[in-house]
């Protein structure tokens, strides 16, 4: 079996130590002396190795994530991978912390899960029952006049009736739904990376580059939401909208630096990616919601 041909550096990209051509690994930090582009396999291996190691890397990574937009993405893609938490691990760690915090604060306020799920819109039981009644009256009809309702539609309709007929059942359902949201977000991030690949297309910029950037961007959003949630618990002030506005500004600055585009070019490309992301994500969320309802036990 042949050995891989190494493309070596004269200095370690991770710690800056001078290396000789014979060295396969840095004698200072242990990073492999081999120039290679990041791959999806590399991201996955990075994630599963040392699954949740929390040390000084975490605080260093958070510091640069919050203060220097796109810096961590550049560092990782340029080969400096040992100094910071790897992108996938950082994203999973922060998202886990956010949903754990949300679960704790929601359990302290039984109605909160229902309020969050409805995005602040008050929906009465009577209104829901009326809507369900209207949907019941709308049925598929063949040309011969026979009315049909698929098993899936019937199952979803029946579960909707049971869920929204009782406030306690609503809260239980939205708690269950929230527990599945990490799966949804893990699906949406690669989709967002695809849209960035399209809108910021550059033959020298690979899909994996956009994926790393998207992970860091989403990780920043979760940090903002964690801060907003903590302040909400302490001062009883809803700062989610402000946190999201800060995220939009941060995202623009990060994209401008990462893709090295001019102001208007970044604005229009990022806006286009955002609009497409809303449409595609909306479709994915509807499908995901229906699947969750189908497998939810009332």
PDB file of C-alpha atoms in Angstrom:
ATOM      1  CA  UNK A   1       0.000   0.000   0.000  1.00  0.00           C
ATOM      2  CA  UNK A   2       1.456   3.345  -1.026  1.00  0.00           C
ATOM      3  CA  UNK A   3       1.907   6.240   1.365  1.00  0.00           C
ATOM      4  CA  UNK A   4       0.276   9.585   0.724  1.00  0.00           C
ATOM      5  CA  UNK A   5       2.536  12.238  -0.716  1.00  0.00           C
ATOM      6  CA  UNK A   6       2.842  15.109   1.726  1.00  0.00           C
ATOM      7  CA  UNK A   7       2.856  18.752   0.695  1.00  0.00           C
ATOM      8  CA  UNK A   8       4.829  20.207   3.567  1.00  0.00           C
ATOM      9  CA  UNK A   9       5.180  23.693   5.007  1.00  0.00           C
ATOM     10  CA  UNK A  10       8.297  25.312   6.413  1.00  0.00           C
ATOM     11  CA  UNK A  11       6.286  26.717   9.331  1.00  0.00           C
ATOM     12  CA  UNK A  12       3.413  25.174  11.282  1.00  0.00           C
ATOM     13  CA  UNK A  13       0.144  26.973  10.350  1.00  0.00           C
ATOM     14  CA  UNK A  14      -1.196  26.275  13.839  1.00  0.00           C
ATOM     15  CA  UNK A  15       1.557  27.586  16.154  1.00  0.00           C
ATOM     16  CA  UNK A  16       4.107  29.168  13.780  1.00  0.00           C
ATOM     17  CA  UNK A  17       6.998  26.863  14.747  1.00  0.00           C
ATOM     18  CA  UNK A  18       9.724  26.459  12.109  1.00  0.00           C
ATOM     19  CA  UNK A  19       9.708  22.990  10.554  1.00  0.00           C
ATOM     20  CA  UNK A  20      12.223  21.055   8.508  1.00  0.00           C
ATOM     21  CA  UNK A  21      11.271  19.214   5.330  1.00  0.00           C
ATOM     22  CA  UNK A  22      11.745  15.859   7.062  1.00  0.00           C
ATOM     23  CA  UNK A  23       9.191  16.578   9.796  1.00  0.00           C
ATOM     24  CA  UNK A  24       5.784  14.940   9.306  1.00  0.00           C
ATOM     25  CA  UNK A  25       4.377  16.511  12.467  1.00  0.00           C
ATOM     26  CA  UNK A  26       5.004  19.727  14.371  1.00  0.00           C
ATOM     27  CA  UNK A  27       7.212  18.992  17.389  1.00  0.00           C
ATOM     28  CA  UNK A  28       5.621  21.908  19.257  1.00  0.00           C
ATOM     29  CA  UNK A  29       1.840  21.329  18.946  1.00  0.00           C
ATOM     30  CA  UNK A  30       1.595  17.957  17.195  1.00  0.00           C
ATOM     31  CA  UNK A  31      -0.336  19.113  14.090  1.00  0.00           C
ATOM     32  CA  UNK A  32       0.341  17.150  10.910  1.00  0.00           C
ATOM     33  CA  UNK A  33       2.731  18.849   8.516  1.00  0.00           C
ATOM     34  CA  UNK A  34       0.635  18.409   5.411  1.00  0.00           C
ATOM     35  CA  UNK A  35      -1.128  21.060   3.327  1.00  0.00           C
ATOM     36  CA  UNK A  36      -4.642  19.856   2.597  1.00  0.00           C
ATOM     37  CA  UNK A  37      -7.994  21.418   1.847  1.00  0.00           C
ATOM     38  CA  UNK A  38     -10.772  20.900   4.379  1.00  0.00           C
ATOM     39  CA  UNK A  39     -13.273  18.174   3.431  1.00  0.00           C
ATOM     40  CA  UNK A  40     -16.633  16.982   4.750  1.00  0.00           C
ATOM     41  CA  UNK A  41     -14.880  13.817   5.969  1.00  0.00           C
ATOM     42  CA  UNK A  42     -12.413  16.000   7.855  1.00  0.00           C
ATOM     43  CA  UNK A  43     -15.266  17.946   9.487  1.00  0.00           C
ATOM     44  CA  UNK A  44     -16.968  14.719  10.583  1.00  0.00           C
ATOM     45  CA  UNK A  45     -13.772  13.176  11.971  1.00  0.00           C
ATOM     46  CA  UNK A  46     -13.030  16.426  13.805  1.00  0.00           C
ATOM     47  CA  UNK A  47     -16.467  16.259  15.403  1.00  0.00           C
ATOM     48  CA  UNK A  48     -16.366  12.678  16.636  1.00  0.00           C
ATOM     49  CA  UNK A  49     -12.790  12.852  17.911  1.00  0.00           C
ATOM     50  CA  UNK A  50     -12.675  14.205  21.458  1.00  0.00           C
ATOM     51  CA  UNK A  51     -16.445  14.752  21.239  1.00  0.00           C
ATOM     52  CA  UNK A  52     -16.996  17.515  23.761  1.00  0.00           C
ATOM     53  CA  UNK A  53     -13.572  18.535  25.033  1.00  0.00           C
ATOM     54  CA  UNK A  54     -14.031  21.847  26.835  1.00  0.00           C
ATOM     55  CA  UNK A  55     -10.798  23.688  27.604  1.00  0.00           C
ATOM     56  CA  UNK A  56      -9.093  26.982  26.813  1.00  0.00           C
ATOM     57  CA  UNK A  57      -9.861  26.371  23.118  1.00  0.00           C
ATOM     58  CA  UNK A  58     -13.546  26.965  23.783  1.00  0.00           C
ATOM     59  CA  UNK A  59     -13.062  30.355  25.400  1.00  0.00           C
ATOM     60  CA  UNK A  60     -10.544  31.387  22.750  1.00  0.00           C
ATOM     61  CA  UNK A  61     -12.954  30.286  20.021  1.00  0.00           C
ATOM     62  CA  UNK A  62     -15.896  32.133  21.601  1.00  0.00           C
ATOM     63  CA  UNK A  63     -13.786  35.262  21.960  1.00  0.00           C
ATOM     64  CA  UNK A  64     -12.945  35.382  18.254  1.00  0.00           C
ATOM     65  CA  UNK A  65     -16.413  34.203  17.200  1.00  0.00           C
ATOM     66  CA  UNK A  66     -17.967  37.194  18.983  1.00  0.00           C
ATOM     67  CA  UNK A  67     -15.358  39.854  18.208  1.00  0.00           C
ATOM     68  CA  UNK A  68     -13.920  38.985  14.770  1.00  0.00           C
ATOM     69  CA  UNK A  69     -16.540  37.954  12.170  1.00  0.00           C
ATOM     70  CA  UNK A  70     -15.314  35.214   9.776  1.00  0.00           C
ATOM     71  CA  UNK A  71     -11.935  34.968  11.583  1.00  0.00           C
ATOM     72  CA  UNK A  72     -12.473  31.383  12.768  1.00  0.00           C
ATOM     73  CA  UNK A  73     -13.558  30.295   9.283  1.00  0.00           C
ATOM     74  CA  UNK A  74     -10.375  31.723   7.756  1.00  0.00           C
ATOM     75  CA  UNK A  75      -8.212  30.132  10.441  1.00  0.00           C
ATOM     76  CA  UNK A  76      -9.721  26.677   9.978  1.00  0.00           C
ATOM     77  CA  UNK A  77      -9.643  26.748   6.175  1.00  0.00           C
ATOM     78  CA  UNK A  78      -6.059  28.059   6.191  1.00  0.00           C
ATOM     79  CA  UNK A  79      -4.888  25.091   8.232  1.00  0.00           C
ATOM     80  CA  UNK A  80      -4.829  26.497  11.771  1.00  0.00           C
ATOM     81  CA  UNK A  81      -7.075  23.799  13.190  1.00  0.00           C
ATOM     82  CA  UNK A  82      -5.543  22.895  16.566  1.00  0.00           C
ATOM     83  CA  UNK A  83      -5.787  26.319  18.210  1.00  0.00           C
ATOM     84  CA  UNK A  84      -9.603  26.495  18.204  1.00  0.00           C
ATOM     85  CA  UNK A  85     -12.667  24.285  18.592  1.00  0.00           C
ATOM     86  CA  UNK A  86     -13.444  22.658  15.223  1.00  0.00           C
ATOM     87  CA  UNK A  87     -16.459  24.171  13.369  1.00  0.00           C
ATOM     88  CA  UNK A  88     -18.887  21.251  13.694  1.00  0.00           C
ATOM     89  CA  UNK A  89     -18.005  20.634  17.340  1.00  0.00           C
ATOM     90  CA  UNK A  90     -18.371  24.336  18.170  1.00  0.00           C
ATOM     91  CA  UNK A  91     -21.754  24.512  16.459  1.00  0.00           C
ATOM     92  CA  UNK A  92     -23.090  21.380  18.178  1.00  0.00           C
ATOM     93  CA  UNK A  93     -21.772  22.463  21.587  1.00  0.00           C
ATOM     94  CA  UNK A  94     -23.346  25.936  21.399  1.00  0.00           C
ATOM     95  CA  UNK A  95     -26.644  24.684  19.944  1.00  0.00           C
ATOM     96  CA  UNK A  96     -26.798  22.021  22.671  1.00  0.00           C
ATOM     97  CA  UNK A  97     -26.220  24.714  25.313  1.00  0.00           C
ATOM     98  CA  UNK A  98     -28.971  26.877  23.804  1.00  0.00           C
ATOM     99  CA  UNK A  99     -31.619  24.153  23.660  1.00  0.00           C
ATOM    100  CA  UNK A 100     -30.656  22.957  27.144  1.00  0.00           C
ATOM    101  CA  UNK A 101     -31.112  26.501  28.467  1.00  0.00           C
ATOM    102  CA  UNK A 102     -34.387  26.857  26.578  1.00  0.00           C
ATOM    103  CA  UNK A 103     -35.601  23.577  28.043  1.00  0.00           C
ATOM    104  CA  UNK A 104     -34.770  24.717  31.587  1.00  0.00           C
ATOM    105  CA  UNK A 105     -36.406  28.132  31.243  1.00  0.00           C
ATOM    106  CA  UNK A 106     -39.445  26.661  29.483  1.00  0.00           C
ATOM    107  CA  UNK A 107     -39.971  24.061  32.213  1.00  0.00           C
ATOM    108  CA  UNK A 108     -39.936  26.827  34.809  1.00  0.00           C
ATOM    109  CA  UNK A 109     -42.788  28.463  32.911  1.00  0.00           C
ATOM    110  CA  UNK A 110     -45.232  25.789  31.591  1.00  0.00           C
ATOM    111  CA  UNK A 111     -46.845  28.102  29.039  1.00  0.00           C
ATOM    112  CA  UNK A 112     -43.568  29.356  27.596  1.00  0.00           C
ATOM    113  CA  UNK A 113     -43.087  26.526  25.127  1.00  0.00           C
ATOM    114  CA  UNK A 114     -46.490  27.249  23.674  1.00  0.00           C
ATOM    115  CA  UNK A 115     -45.792  30.994  23.525  1.00  0.00           C
ATOM    116  CA  UNK A 116     -42.424  30.519  21.794  1.00  0.00           C
ATOM    117  CA  UNK A 117     -43.853  28.124  19.250  1.00  0.00           C
ATOM    118  CA  UNK A 118     -46.602  30.583  18.338  1.00  0.00           C
ATOM    119  CA  UNK A 119     -44.102  33.453  17.984  1.00  0.00           C
ATOM    120  CA  UNK A 120     -46.132  35.709  20.211  1.00  0.00           C
ATOM    121  CA  UNK A 121     -49.429  35.193  18.406  1.00  0.00           C
ATOM    122  CA  UNK A 122     -52.366  34.355  20.638  1.00  0.00           C
ATOM    123  CA  UNK A 123     -54.509  31.595  19.195  1.00  0.00           C
ATOM    124  CA  UNK A 124     -57.646  30.593  21.012  1.00  0.00           C
ATOM    125  CA  UNK A 125     -58.960  27.042  21.131  1.00  0.00           C
ATOM    126  CA  UNK A 126     -62.182  28.196  19.478  1.00  0.00           C
ATOM    127  CA  UNK A 127     -60.269  29.690  16.540  1.00  0.00           C
ATOM    128  CA  UNK A 128     -58.311  26.479  16.051  1.00  0.00           C
ATOM    129  CA  UNK A 129     -61.443  24.355  16.179  1.00  0.00           C
ATOM    130  CA  UNK A 130     -63.113  26.630  13.634  1.00  0.00           C
ATOM    131  CA  UNK A 131     -60.123  26.343  11.290  1.00  0.00           C
ATOM    132  CA  UNK A 132     -60.073  22.577  11.664  1.00  0.00           C
ATOM    133  CA  UNK A 133     -63.793  22.466  10.909  1.00  0.00           C
ATOM    134  CA  UNK A 134     -63.215  24.422   7.696  1.00  0.00           C
ATOM    135  CA  UNK A 135     -60.391  22.087   6.696  1.00  0.00           C
ATOM    136  CA  UNK A 136     -62.618  19.114   7.373  1.00  0.00           C
ATOM    137  CA  UNK A 137     -65.186  20.473   4.963  1.00  0.00           C
ATOM    138  CA  UNK A 138     -62.541  20.805   2.241  1.00  0.00           C
ATOM    139  CA  UNK A 139     -62.096  17.351   0.731  1.00  0.00           C
ATOM    140  CA  UNK A 140     -60.646  15.973  -2.486  1.00  0.00           C
ATOM    141  CA  UNK A 141     -63.264  15.030  -5.072  1.00  0.00           C
ATOM    142  CA  UNK A 142     -62.871  12.810  -8.126  1.00  0.00           C
ATOM    143  CA  UNK A 143     -64.728  13.488 -11.379  1.00  0.00           C
ATOM    144  CA  UNK A 144     -67.395  10.928 -10.442  1.00  0.00           C
ATOM    145  CA  UNK A 145     -68.168  12.916  -7.282  1.00  0.00           C
ATOM    146  CA  UNK A 146     -66.714  10.446  -4.772  1.00  0.00           C
ATOM    147  CA  UNK A 147     -64.890  12.078  -1.855  1.00  0.00           C
ATOM    148  CA  UNK A 148     -61.580  10.698  -0.683  1.00  0.00           C
ATOM    149  CA  UNK A 149     -59.197  11.458   2.137  1.00  0.00           C
ATOM    150  CA  UNK A 150     -55.793   9.815   2.285  1.00  0.00           C
ATOM    151  CA  UNK A 151     -54.728   7.931   5.387  1.00  0.00           C
ATOM    152  CA  UNK A 152     -51.942  10.463   5.974  1.00  0.00           C
ATOM    153  CA  UNK A 153     -54.309  13.447   5.778  1.00  0.00           C
ATOM    154  CA  UNK A 154     -56.774  11.748   8.097  1.00  0.00           C
ATOM    155  CA  UNK A 155     -54.067  10.895  10.625  1.00  0.00           C
ATOM    156  CA  UNK A 156     -52.669  14.452  10.615  1.00  0.00           C
ATOM    157  CA  UNK A 157     -56.160  15.973  10.860  1.00  0.00           C
ATOM    158  CA  UNK A 158     -57.110  13.742  13.803  1.00  0.00           C
ATOM    159  CA  UNK A 159     -53.905  14.523  15.671  1.00  0.00           C
ATOM    160  CA  UNK A 160     -54.336  18.254  15.098  1.00  0.00           C
ATOM    161  CA  UNK A 161     -57.779  18.062  16.661  1.00  0.00           C
ATOM    162  CA  UNK A 162     -56.476  16.216  19.713  1.00  0.00           C
ATOM    163  CA  UNK A 163     -53.435  18.463  20.149  1.00  0.00           C
ATOM    164  CA  UNK A 164     -55.197  21.811  19.811  1.00  0.00           C
ATOM    165  CA  UNK A 165     -58.293  20.870  21.776  1.00  0.00           C
ATOM    166  CA  UNK A 166     -56.407  21.048  25.070  1.00  0.00           C
ATOM    167  CA  UNK A 167     -53.868  23.644  26.268  1.00  0.00           C
ATOM    168  CA  UNK A 168     -51.878  21.087  28.255  1.00  0.00           C
ATOM    169  CA  UNK A 169     -51.597  18.867  25.178  1.00  0.00           C
ATOM    170  CA  UNK A 170     -50.479  21.902  23.170  1.00  0.00           C
ATOM    171  CA  UNK A 171     -47.658  22.597  25.642  1.00  0.00           C
ATOM    172  CA  UNK A 172     -46.578  18.940  25.593  1.00  0.00           C
ATOM    173  CA  UNK A 173     -46.579  18.898  21.802  1.00  0.00           C
ATOM    174  CA  UNK A 174     -44.499  22.067  21.475  1.00  0.00           C
ATOM    175  CA  UNK A 175     -42.030  20.718  24.040  1.00  0.00           C
ATOM    176  CA  UNK A 176     -41.750  17.601  21.882  1.00  0.00           C
ATOM    177  CA  UNK A 177     -41.396  19.726  18.746  1.00  0.00           C
ATOM    178  CA  UNK A 178     -38.673  21.841  20.348  1.00  0.00           C
ATOM    179  CA  UNK A 179     -36.715  18.694  21.241  1.00  0.00           C
ATOM    180  CA  UNK A 180     -36.585  17.856  17.515  1.00  0.00           C
ATOM    181  CA  UNK A 181     -35.475  21.324  16.358  1.00  0.00           C
ATOM    182  CA  UNK A 182     -31.715  20.530  16.505  1.00  0.00           C
ATOM    183  CA  UNK A 183     -32.318  17.884  13.837  1.00  0.00           C
ATOM    184  CA  UNK A 184     -34.115  20.440  11.664  1.00  0.00           C
ATOM    185  CA  UNK A 185     -31.329  23.010  12.033  1.00  0.00           C
ATOM    186  CA  UNK A 186     -28.707  20.380  11.243  1.00  0.00           C
ATOM    187  CA  UNK A 187     -30.558  19.760   7.966  1.00  0.00           C
ATOM    188  CA  UNK A 188     -30.986  23.447   7.154  1.00  0.00           C
ATOM    189  CA  UNK A 189     -27.317  24.469   7.576  1.00  0.00           C
ATOM    190  CA  UNK A 190     -26.032  22.407   4.594  1.00  0.00           C
ATOM    191  CA  UNK A 191     -28.908  23.836   2.549  1.00  0.00           C
ATOM    192  CA  UNK A 192     -27.884  27.382   3.498  1.00  0.00           C
ATOM    193  CA  UNK A 193     -24.291  26.541   2.544  1.00  0.00           C
ATOM    194  CA  UNK A 194     -25.551  25.423  -0.894  1.00  0.00           C
ATOM    195  CA  UNK A 195     -27.313  28.762  -1.349  1.00  0.00           C
ATOM    196  CA  UNK A 196     -24.150  30.635  -0.356  1.00  0.00           C
ATOM    197  CA  UNK A 197     -22.242  28.500  -2.861  1.00  0.00           C
ATOM    198  CA  UNK A 198     -24.676  29.630  -5.580  1.00  0.00           C
ATOM    199  CA  UNK A 199     -24.970  33.325  -4.703  1.00  0.00           C
ATOM    200  CA  UNK A 200     -21.269  33.836  -3.887  1.00  0.00           C
ATOM    201  CA  UNK A 201     -19.993  31.483  -6.565  1.00  0.00           C
ATOM    202  CA  UNK A 202     -16.236  31.494  -6.993  1.00  0.00           C
ATOM    203  CA  UNK A 203     -14.326  28.693  -8.697  1.00  0.00           C
ATOM    204  CA  UNK A 204     -11.658  28.911  -5.992  1.00  0.00           C
ATOM    205  CA  UNK A 205     -14.204  28.651  -3.175  1.00  0.00           C
ATOM    206  CA  UNK A 206     -15.385  25.083  -2.530  1.00  0.00           C
ATOM    207  CA  UNK A 207     -18.666  23.990  -0.960  1.00  0.00           C
ATOM    208  CA  UNK A 208     -16.861  22.991   2.243  1.00  0.00           C
ATOM    209  CA  UNK A 209     -15.685  26.610   2.628  1.00  0.00           C
ATOM    210  CA  UNK A 210     -19.288  27.830   2.593  1.00  0.00           C
ATOM    211  CA  UNK A 211     -20.300  25.067   5.014  1.00  0.00           C
ATOM    212  CA  UNK A 212     -17.634  26.055   7.555  1.00  0.00           C
ATOM    213  CA  UNK A 213     -18.705  29.703   7.262  1.00  0.00           C
ATOM    214  CA  UNK A 214     -22.389  28.771   7.672  1.00  0.00           C
ATOM    215  CA  UNK A 215     -21.632  26.755  10.823  1.00  0.00           C
ATOM    216  CA  UNK A 216     -19.769  29.642  12.424  1.00  0.00           C
ATOM    217  CA  UNK A 217     -22.576  32.016  11.443  1.00  0.00           C
ATOM    218  CA  UNK A 218     -25.231  29.791  13.014  1.00  0.00           C
ATOM    219  CA  UNK A 219     -23.075  29.306  16.118  1.00  0.00           C
ATOM    220  CA  UNK A 220     -22.940  33.089  16.553  1.00  0.00           C
ATOM    221  CA  UNK A 221     -26.740  33.299  16.307  1.00  0.00           C
ATOM    222  CA  UNK A 222     -27.091  30.715  19.078  1.00  0.00           C
ATOM    223  CA  UNK A 223     -24.681  32.658  21.302  1.00  0.00           C
ATOM    224  CA  UNK A 224     -26.805  35.790  20.812  1.00  0.00           C
ATOM    225  CA  UNK A 225     -29.978  33.844  21.618  1.00  0.00           C
ATOM    226  CA  UNK A 226     -28.354  32.388  24.750  1.00  0.00           C
ATOM    227  CA  UNK A 227     -27.430  35.879  25.951  1.00  0.00           C
ATOM    228  CA  UNK A 228     -30.942  37.143  25.157  1.00  0.00           C
ATOM    229  CA  UNK A 229     -32.523  34.219  27.025  1.00  0.00           C
ATOM    230  CA  UNK A 230     -30.347  34.748  30.116  1.00  0.00           C
ATOM    231  CA  UNK A 231     -31.196  38.466  30.192  1.00  0.00           C
ATOM    232  CA  UNK A 232     -34.850  37.583  29.719  1.00  0.00           C
ATOM    233  CA  UNK A 233     -34.752  35.299  32.761  1.00  0.00           C
ATOM    234  CA  UNK A 234     -32.958  37.905  34.901  1.00  0.00           C
ATOM    235  CA  UNK A 235     -34.722  41.102  33.819  1.00  0.00           C
ATOM    236  CA  UNK A 236     -37.898  39.698  32.213  1.00  0.00           C
ATOM    237  CA  UNK A 237     -37.149  41.501  28.930  1.00  0.00           C
ATOM    238  CA  UNK A 238     -37.619  39.835  25.535  1.00  0.00           C
ATOM    239  CA  UNK A 239     -34.487  40.675  23.530  1.00  0.00           C
ATOM    240  CA  UNK A 240     -34.800  38.041  20.781  1.00  0.00           C
ATOM    241  CA  UNK A 241     -35.605  40.631  18.096  1.00  0.00           C
ATOM    242  CA  UNK A 242     -32.597  42.747  19.077  1.00  0.00           C
ATOM    243  CA  UNK A 243     -30.403  39.626  19.124  1.00  0.00           C
ATOM    244  CA  UNK A 244     -31.567  38.751  15.604  1.00  0.00           C
ATOM    245  CA  UNK A 245     -30.897  42.297  14.331  1.00  0.00           C
ATOM    246  CA  UNK A 246     -27.377  42.145  15.781  1.00  0.00           C
ATOM    247  CA  UNK A 247     -26.960  38.789  14.034  1.00  0.00           C
ATOM    248  CA  UNK A 248     -27.973  40.303  10.670  1.00  0.00           C
ATOM    249  CA  UNK A 249     -25.366  43.065  11.038  1.00  0.00           C
ATOM    250  CA  UNK A 250     -22.746  40.546  12.136  1.00  0.00           C
ATOM    251  CA  UNK A 251     -23.637  38.251   9.219  1.00  0.00           C
ATOM    252  CA  UNK A 252     -23.185  41.057   6.700  1.00  0.00           C
ATOM    253  CA  UNK A 253     -19.776  42.026   8.118  1.00  0.00           C
ATOM    254  CA  UNK A 254     -18.701  38.377   8.227  1.00  0.00           C
ATOM    255  CA  UNK A 255     -19.813  37.742   4.620  1.00  0.00           C
ATOM    256  CA  UNK A 256     -18.085  40.899   3.362  1.00  0.00           C
ATOM    257  CA  UNK A 257     -14.811  39.820   4.954  1.00  0.00           C
ATOM    258  CA  UNK A 258     -15.093  36.147   4.077  1.00  0.00           C
ATOM    259  CA  UNK A 259     -16.048  36.552   0.413  1.00  0.00           C
ATOM    260  CA  UNK A 260     -14.039  39.763  -0.101  1.00  0.00           C
ATOM    261  CA  UNK A 261     -16.851  41.472  -2.014  1.00  0.00           C
ATOM    262  CA  UNK A 262     -17.764  45.138  -2.146  1.00  0.00           C
ATOM    263  CA  UNK A 263     -20.510  46.585   0.048  1.00  0.00           C
ATOM    264  CA  UNK A 264     -23.367  46.465  -2.491  1.00  0.00           C
ATOM    265  CA  UNK A 265     -22.239  43.150  -3.952  1.00  0.00           C
ATOM    266  CA  UNK A 266     -22.244  41.553  -0.510  1.00  0.00           C
ATOM    267  CA  UNK A 267     -25.593  43.124   0.376  1.00  0.00           C
ATOM    268  CA  UNK A 268     -27.437  41.925  -2.738  1.00  0.00           C
ATOM    269  CA  UNK A 269     -25.879  38.445  -2.791  1.00  0.00           C
ATOM    270  CA  UNK A 270     -26.502  37.912   0.915  1.00  0.00           C
ATOM    271  CA  UNK A 271     -30.059  39.251   0.595  1.00  0.00           C
ATOM    272  CA  UNK A 272     -30.722  36.869  -2.303  1.00  0.00           C
ATOM    273  CA  UNK A 273     -29.309  33.965  -0.304  1.00  0.00           C
ATOM    274  CA  UNK A 274     -31.472  35.022   2.646  1.00  0.00           C
ATOM    275  CA  UNK A 275     -34.667  35.168   0.570  1.00  0.00           C
ATOM    276  CA  UNK A 276     -34.005  31.779  -1.024  1.00  0.00           C
ATOM    277  CA  UNK A 277     -33.120  30.403   2.398  1.00  0.00           C
ATOM    278  CA  UNK A 278     -36.463  31.557   3.810  1.00  0.00           C
ATOM    279  CA  UNK A 279     -38.368  29.898   0.949  1.00  0.00           C
ATOM    280  CA  UNK A 280     -36.463  26.604   0.970  1.00  0.00           C
ATOM    281  CA  UNK A 281     -36.315  26.437   4.765  1.00  0.00           C
ATOM    282  CA  UNK A 282     -40.035  27.179   4.938  1.00  0.00           C
ATOM    283  CA  UNK A 283     -40.778  24.169   2.732  1.00  0.00           C
ATOM    284  CA  UNK A 284     -38.410  21.976   4.759  1.00  0.00           C
ATOM    285  CA  UNK A 285     -39.980  23.146   8.032  1.00  0.00           C
ATOM    286  CA  UNK A 286     -43.510  22.373   6.821  1.00  0.00           C
ATOM    287  CA  UNK A 287     -42.469  18.856   5.809  1.00  0.00           C
ATOM    288  CA  UNK A 288     -40.569  18.433   9.073  1.00  0.00           C
ATOM    289  CA  UNK A 289     -43.554  19.686  11.098  1.00  0.00           C
ATOM    290  CA  UNK A 290     -45.923  17.227   9.404  1.00  0.00           C
ATOM    291  CA  UNK A 291     -43.508  14.350  10.039  1.00  0.00           C
ATOM    292  CA  UNK A 292     -43.229  15.348  13.715  1.00  0.00           C
ATOM    293  CA  UNK A 293     -47.027  15.469  14.007  1.00  0.00           C
ATOM    294  CA  UNK A 294     -47.329  12.066  12.337  1.00  0.00           C
ATOM    295  CA  UNK A 295     -44.992  10.362  14.800  1.00  0.00           C
ATOM    296  CA  UNK A 296     -46.173  12.283  17.861  1.00  0.00           C
ATOM    297  CA  UNK A 297     -48.084  10.111  20.322  1.00  0.00           C
ATOM    298  CA  UNK A 298     -51.170  11.901  21.637  1.00  0.00           C
TER     299      UNK A 298
END
